[in-house]
PDB file of C-alpha atoms in Angstrom:
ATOM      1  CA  UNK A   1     -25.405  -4.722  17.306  1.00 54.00           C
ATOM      2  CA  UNK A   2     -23.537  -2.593  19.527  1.00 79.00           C
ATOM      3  CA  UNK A   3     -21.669  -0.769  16.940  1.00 92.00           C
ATOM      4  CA  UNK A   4     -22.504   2.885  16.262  1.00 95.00           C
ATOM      5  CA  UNK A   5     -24.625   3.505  13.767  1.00 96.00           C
ATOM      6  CA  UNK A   6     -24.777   5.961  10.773  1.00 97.00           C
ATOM      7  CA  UNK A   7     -27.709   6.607   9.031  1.00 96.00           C
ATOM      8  CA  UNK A   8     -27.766   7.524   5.000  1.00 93.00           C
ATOM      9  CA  UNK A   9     -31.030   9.053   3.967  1.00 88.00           C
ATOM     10  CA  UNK A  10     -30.973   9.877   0.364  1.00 72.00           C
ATOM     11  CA  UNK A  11     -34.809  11.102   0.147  1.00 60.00           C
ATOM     12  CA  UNK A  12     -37.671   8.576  -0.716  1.00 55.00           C
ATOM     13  CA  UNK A  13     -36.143   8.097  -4.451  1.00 58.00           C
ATOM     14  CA  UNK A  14     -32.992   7.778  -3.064  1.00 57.00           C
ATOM     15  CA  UNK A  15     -29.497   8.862  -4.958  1.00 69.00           C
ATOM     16  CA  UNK A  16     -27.817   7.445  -6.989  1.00 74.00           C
ATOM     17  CA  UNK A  17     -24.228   9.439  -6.287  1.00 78.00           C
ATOM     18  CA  UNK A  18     -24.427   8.736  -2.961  1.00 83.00           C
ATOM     19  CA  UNK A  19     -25.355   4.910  -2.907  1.00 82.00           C
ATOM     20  CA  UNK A  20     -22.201   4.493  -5.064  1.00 84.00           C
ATOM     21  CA  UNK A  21     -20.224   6.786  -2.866  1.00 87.00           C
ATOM     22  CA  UNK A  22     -21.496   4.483   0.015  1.00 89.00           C
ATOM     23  CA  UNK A  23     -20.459   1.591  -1.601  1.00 89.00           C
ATOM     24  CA  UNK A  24     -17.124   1.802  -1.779  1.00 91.00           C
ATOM     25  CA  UNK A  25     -16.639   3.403   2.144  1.00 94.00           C
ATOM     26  CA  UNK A  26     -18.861  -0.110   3.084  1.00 94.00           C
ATOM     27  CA  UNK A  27     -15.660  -2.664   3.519  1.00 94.00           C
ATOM     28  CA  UNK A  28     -13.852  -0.499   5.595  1.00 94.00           C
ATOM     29  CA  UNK A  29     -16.515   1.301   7.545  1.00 96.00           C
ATOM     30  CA  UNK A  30     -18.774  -1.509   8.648  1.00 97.00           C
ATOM     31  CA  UNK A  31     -15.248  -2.445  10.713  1.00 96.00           C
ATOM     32  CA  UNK A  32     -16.506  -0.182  13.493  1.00 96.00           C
ATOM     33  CA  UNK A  33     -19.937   1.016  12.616  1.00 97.00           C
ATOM     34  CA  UNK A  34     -23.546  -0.149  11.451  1.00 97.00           C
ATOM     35  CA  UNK A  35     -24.430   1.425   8.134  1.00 96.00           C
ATOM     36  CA  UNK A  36     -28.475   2.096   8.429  1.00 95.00           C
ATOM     37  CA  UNK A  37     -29.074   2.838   4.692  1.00 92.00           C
ATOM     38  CA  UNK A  38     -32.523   4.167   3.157  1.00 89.00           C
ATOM     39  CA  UNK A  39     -31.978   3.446  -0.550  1.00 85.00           C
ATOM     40  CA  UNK A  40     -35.191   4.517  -1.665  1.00 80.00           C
ATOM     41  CA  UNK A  41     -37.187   1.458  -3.384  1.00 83.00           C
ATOM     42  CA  UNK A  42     -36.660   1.711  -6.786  1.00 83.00           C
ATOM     43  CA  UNK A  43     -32.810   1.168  -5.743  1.00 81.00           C
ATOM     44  CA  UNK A  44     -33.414  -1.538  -3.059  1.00 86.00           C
ATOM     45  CA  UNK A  45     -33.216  -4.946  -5.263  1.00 90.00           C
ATOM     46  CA  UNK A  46     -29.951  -3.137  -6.971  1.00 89.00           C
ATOM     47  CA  UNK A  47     -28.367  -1.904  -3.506  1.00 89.00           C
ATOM     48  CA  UNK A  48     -29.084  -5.613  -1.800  1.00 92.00           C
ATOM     49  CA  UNK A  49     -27.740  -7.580  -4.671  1.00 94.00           C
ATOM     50  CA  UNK A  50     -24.627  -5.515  -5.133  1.00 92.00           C
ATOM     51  CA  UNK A  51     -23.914  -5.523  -1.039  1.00 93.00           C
ATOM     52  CA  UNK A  52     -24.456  -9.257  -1.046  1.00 94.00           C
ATOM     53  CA  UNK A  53     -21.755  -9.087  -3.727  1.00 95.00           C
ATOM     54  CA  UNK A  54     -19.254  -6.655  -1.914  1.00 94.00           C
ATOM     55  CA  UNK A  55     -19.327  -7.758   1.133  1.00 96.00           C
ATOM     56  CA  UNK A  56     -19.757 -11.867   0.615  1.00 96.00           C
ATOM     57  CA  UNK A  57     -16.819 -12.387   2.693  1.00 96.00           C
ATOM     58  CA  UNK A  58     -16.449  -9.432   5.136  1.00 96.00           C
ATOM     59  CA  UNK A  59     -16.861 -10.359   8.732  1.00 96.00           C
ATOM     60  CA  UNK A  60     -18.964  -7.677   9.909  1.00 96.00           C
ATOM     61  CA  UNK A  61     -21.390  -7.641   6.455  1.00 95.00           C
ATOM     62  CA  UNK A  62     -24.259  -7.850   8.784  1.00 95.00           C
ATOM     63  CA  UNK A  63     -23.826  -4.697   9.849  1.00 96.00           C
ATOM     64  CA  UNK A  64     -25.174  -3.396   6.973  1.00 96.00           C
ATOM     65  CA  UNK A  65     -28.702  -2.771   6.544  1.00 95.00           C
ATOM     66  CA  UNK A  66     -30.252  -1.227   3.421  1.00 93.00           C
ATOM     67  CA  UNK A  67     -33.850  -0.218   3.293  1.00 91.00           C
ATOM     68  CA  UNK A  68     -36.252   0.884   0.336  1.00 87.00           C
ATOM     69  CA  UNK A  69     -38.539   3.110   2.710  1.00 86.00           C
ATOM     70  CA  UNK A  70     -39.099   4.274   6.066  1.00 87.00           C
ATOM     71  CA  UNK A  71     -42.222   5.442   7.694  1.00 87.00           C
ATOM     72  CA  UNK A  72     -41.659   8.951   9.537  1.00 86.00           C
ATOM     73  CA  UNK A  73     -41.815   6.944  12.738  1.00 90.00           C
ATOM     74  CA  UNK A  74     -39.034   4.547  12.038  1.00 91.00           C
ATOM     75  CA  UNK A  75     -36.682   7.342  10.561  1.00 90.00           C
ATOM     76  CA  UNK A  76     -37.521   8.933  13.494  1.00 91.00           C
ATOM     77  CA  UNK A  77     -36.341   6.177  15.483  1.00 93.00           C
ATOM     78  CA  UNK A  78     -33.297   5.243  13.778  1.00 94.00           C
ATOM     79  CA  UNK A  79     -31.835   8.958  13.431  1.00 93.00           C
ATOM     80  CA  UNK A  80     -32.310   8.983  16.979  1.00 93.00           C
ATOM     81  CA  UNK A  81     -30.590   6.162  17.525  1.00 95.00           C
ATOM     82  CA  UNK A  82     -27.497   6.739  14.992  1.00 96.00           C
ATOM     83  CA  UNK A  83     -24.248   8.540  16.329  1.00 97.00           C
ATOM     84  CA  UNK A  84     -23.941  10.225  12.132  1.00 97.00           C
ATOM     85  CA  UNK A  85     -26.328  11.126   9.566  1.00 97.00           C
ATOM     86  CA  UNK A  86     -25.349  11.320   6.016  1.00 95.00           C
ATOM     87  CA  UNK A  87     -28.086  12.854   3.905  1.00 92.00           C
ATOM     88  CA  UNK A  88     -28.702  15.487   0.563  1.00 87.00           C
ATOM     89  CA  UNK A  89     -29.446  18.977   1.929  1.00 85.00           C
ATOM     90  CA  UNK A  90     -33.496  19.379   1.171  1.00 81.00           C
ATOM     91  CA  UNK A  91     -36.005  19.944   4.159  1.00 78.00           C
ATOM     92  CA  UNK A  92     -34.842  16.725   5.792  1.00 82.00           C
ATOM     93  CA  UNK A  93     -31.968  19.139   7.756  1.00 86.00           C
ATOM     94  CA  UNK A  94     -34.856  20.090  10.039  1.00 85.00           C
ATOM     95  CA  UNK A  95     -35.441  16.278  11.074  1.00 88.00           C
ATOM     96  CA  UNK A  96     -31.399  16.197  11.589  1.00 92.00           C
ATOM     97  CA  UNK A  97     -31.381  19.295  13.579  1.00 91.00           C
ATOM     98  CA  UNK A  98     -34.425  17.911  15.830  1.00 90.00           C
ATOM     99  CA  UNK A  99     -32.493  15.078  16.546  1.00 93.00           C
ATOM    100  CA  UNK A 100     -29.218  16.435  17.636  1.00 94.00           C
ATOM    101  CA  UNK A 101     -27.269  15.169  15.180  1.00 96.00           C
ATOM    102  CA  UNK A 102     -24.041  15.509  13.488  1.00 97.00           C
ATOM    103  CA  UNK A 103     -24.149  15.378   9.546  1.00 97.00           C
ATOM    104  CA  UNK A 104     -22.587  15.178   6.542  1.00 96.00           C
ATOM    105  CA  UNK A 105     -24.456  16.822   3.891  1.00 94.00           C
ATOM    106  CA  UNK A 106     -24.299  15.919   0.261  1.00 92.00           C
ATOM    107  CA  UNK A 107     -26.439  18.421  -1.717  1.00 88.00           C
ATOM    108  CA  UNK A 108     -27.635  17.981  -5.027  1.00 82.00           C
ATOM    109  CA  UNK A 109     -25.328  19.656  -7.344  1.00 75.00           C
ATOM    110  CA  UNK A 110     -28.185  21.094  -9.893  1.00 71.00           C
ATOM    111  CA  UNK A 111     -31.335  21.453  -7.114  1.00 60.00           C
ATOM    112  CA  UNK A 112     -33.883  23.448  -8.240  1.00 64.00           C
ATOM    113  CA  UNK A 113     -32.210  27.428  -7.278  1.00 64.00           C
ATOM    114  CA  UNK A 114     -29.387  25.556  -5.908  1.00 75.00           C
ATOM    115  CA  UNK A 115     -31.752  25.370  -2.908  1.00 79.00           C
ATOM    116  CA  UNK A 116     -29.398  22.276  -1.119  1.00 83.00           C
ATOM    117  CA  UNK A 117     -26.583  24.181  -1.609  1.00 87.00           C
ATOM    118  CA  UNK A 118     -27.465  26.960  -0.030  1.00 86.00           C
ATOM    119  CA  UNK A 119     -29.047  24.951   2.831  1.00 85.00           C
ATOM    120  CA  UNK A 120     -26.044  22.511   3.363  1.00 89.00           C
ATOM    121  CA  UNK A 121     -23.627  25.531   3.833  1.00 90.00           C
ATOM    122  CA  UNK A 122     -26.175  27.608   5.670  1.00 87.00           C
ATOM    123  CA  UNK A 123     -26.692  24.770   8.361  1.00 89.00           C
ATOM    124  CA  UNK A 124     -22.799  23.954   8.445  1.00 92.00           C
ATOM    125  CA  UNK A 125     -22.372  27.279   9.046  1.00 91.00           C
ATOM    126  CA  UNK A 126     -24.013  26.833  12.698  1.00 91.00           C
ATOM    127  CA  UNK A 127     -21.004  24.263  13.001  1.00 94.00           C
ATOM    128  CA  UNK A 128     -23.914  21.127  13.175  1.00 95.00           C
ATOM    129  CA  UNK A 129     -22.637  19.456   9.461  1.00 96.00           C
ATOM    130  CA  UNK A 130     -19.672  19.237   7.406  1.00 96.00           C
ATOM    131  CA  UNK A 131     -20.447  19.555   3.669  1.00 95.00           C
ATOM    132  CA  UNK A 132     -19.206  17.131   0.567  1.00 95.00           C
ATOM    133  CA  UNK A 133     -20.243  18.861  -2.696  1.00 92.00           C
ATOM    134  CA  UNK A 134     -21.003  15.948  -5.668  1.00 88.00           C
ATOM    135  CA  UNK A 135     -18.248  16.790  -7.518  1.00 88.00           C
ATOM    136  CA  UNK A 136     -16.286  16.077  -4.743  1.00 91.00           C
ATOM    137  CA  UNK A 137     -17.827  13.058  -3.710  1.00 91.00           C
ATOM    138  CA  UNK A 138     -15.360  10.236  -3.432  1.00 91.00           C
ATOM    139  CA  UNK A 139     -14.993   7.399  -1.147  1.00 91.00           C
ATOM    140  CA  UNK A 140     -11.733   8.515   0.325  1.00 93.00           C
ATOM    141  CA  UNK A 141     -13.340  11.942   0.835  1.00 95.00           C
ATOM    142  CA  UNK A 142     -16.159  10.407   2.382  1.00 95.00           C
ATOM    143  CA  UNK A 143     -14.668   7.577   4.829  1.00 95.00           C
ATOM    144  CA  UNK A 144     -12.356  10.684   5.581  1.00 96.00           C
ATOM    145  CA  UNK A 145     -14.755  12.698   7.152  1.00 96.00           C
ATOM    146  CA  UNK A 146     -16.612   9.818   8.656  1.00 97.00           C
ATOM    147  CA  UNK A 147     -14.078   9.193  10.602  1.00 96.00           C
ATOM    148  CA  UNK A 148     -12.866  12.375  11.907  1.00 96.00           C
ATOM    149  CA  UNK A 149     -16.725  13.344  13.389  1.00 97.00           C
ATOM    150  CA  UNK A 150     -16.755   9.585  14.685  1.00 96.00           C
ATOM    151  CA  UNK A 151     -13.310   9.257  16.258  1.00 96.00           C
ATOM    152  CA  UNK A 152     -13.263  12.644  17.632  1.00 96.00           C
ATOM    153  CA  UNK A 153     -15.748  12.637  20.462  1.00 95.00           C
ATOM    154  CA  UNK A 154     -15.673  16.293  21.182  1.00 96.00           C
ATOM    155  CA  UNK A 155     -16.384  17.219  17.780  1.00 96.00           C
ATOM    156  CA  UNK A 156     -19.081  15.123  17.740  1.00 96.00           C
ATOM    157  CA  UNK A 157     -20.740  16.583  20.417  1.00 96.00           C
ATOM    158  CA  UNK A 158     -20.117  20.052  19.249  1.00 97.00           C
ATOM    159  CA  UNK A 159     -22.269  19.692  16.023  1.00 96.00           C
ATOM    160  CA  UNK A 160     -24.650  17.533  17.965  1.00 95.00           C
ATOM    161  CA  UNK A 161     -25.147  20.504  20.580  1.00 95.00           C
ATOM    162  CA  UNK A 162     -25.135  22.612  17.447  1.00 94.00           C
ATOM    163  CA  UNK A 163     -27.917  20.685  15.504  1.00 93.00           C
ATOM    164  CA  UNK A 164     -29.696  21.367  18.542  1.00 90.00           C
ATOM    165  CA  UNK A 165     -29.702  25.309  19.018  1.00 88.00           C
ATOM    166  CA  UNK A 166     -30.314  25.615  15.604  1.00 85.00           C
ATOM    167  CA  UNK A 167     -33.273  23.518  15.719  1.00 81.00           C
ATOM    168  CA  UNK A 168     -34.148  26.017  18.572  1.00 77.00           C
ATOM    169  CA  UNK A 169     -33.361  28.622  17.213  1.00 66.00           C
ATOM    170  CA  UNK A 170     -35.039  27.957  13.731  1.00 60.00           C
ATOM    171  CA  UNK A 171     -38.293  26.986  15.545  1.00 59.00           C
ATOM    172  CA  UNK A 172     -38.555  30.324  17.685  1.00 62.00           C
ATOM    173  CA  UNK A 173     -37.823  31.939  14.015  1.00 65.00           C
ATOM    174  CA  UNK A 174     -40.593  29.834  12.295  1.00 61.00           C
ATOM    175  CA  UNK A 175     -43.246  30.728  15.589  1.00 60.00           C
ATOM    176  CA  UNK A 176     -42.233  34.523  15.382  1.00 64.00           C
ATOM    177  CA  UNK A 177     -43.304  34.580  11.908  1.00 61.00           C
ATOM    178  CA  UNK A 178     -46.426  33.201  12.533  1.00 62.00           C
ATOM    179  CA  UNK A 179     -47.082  35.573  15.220  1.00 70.00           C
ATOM    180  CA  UNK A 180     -46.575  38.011  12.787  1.00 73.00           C
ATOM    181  CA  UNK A 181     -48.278  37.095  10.649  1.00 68.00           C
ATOM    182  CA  UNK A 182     -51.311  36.747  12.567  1.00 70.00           C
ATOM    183  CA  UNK A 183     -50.641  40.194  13.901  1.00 71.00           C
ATOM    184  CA  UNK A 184     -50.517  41.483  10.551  1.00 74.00           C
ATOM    185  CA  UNK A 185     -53.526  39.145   9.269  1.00 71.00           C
ATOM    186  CA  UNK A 186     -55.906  40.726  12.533  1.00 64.00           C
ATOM    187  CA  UNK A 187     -55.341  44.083  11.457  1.00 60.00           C
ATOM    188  CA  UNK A 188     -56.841  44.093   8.084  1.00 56.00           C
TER     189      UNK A 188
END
């Protein structure tokens, strides 16, 4: 397909929230766009049955794609490949940010040290993501800000350019450390 393609990633179990947030943005978003969705497998037979349901008699229904798992390799590939990422707010932001991606973050409201939250506004912050707290999760709220990364071009490739300097700029962080720490580790 030549549409565009966003990617959902909700981790390897997947989420729950955000499937059913997904769900109800499907009829009018697979109009323009290819919906690459990893549901994680326990949700896969669920996910498949209820889009087969949905979207019986939409003419673009196979432009969505759920998937139970993907290898490192093939998310690799397809966040590459997608023009959005939609995705919880764990250590999977790196991945984003190494792509160049814009986002949408969805963090998980009761994370262990409200870890994802702090991540998801941390990395918006840099201007690469917007952020959609669960609470706030809806599908109007969601198709809302879809659409205003994917139908404004420049903003796009404003948080894409800033996905990538903070990928940059967290990696020269992370090697710094290191370097540090090796100093620090050599002088004992």
């Amino acid at each position: 397909t030549d549409a565009p393609i966003i990617f959902i990633v909700g981790g390897s179990q997947g989420s729950v929230t955000l499937n059913d947030a997904i769900f109800r943005t499907l009829p009018k978003i697979l109009l323009t766009y290819t919906v690459v969705h990893q549901t994680g497998k326990a949700n896969l037979s669920d996910i498949v049955a209820r889009g087969e349901v949905l979207l019986q008699t939409h003419p673009h229904k196979n432009r969505y794609r759920p998937i139970g798992y993907l290898s490192t390799e093939e998310i690799a590939a397809v966040g590459q490949g997608a023009s959005l990422i939609i995705s919880r707010a764990g250590s999977f932001l790196f991945e984003i940010a190494a792509w160049g991606k814009p986002s949408i973050l969805v963090p998980i409201s009761d994370s262990n040290g409200d870890h994802q939250r702090e991540n998801a506004y941390a990395y918006a912050l840099s201007g690469a993501a917007e952020v959609i707290e669960e609470s706030n999760l809806t599908a109007t709220i969601l198709t809302s800000e879809i659409l205003k990364i994917l139908c404004d071009q420049n903003r796009a490739a404003k948080m894409a350019a800033a996905a990538q300097k903070f990928a940059k700029t967290d990696a020269a962080e992370v090697i710094a450390r290191e370097i540090i720490r090796m100093a620090l580790t050599h002088e004992k």
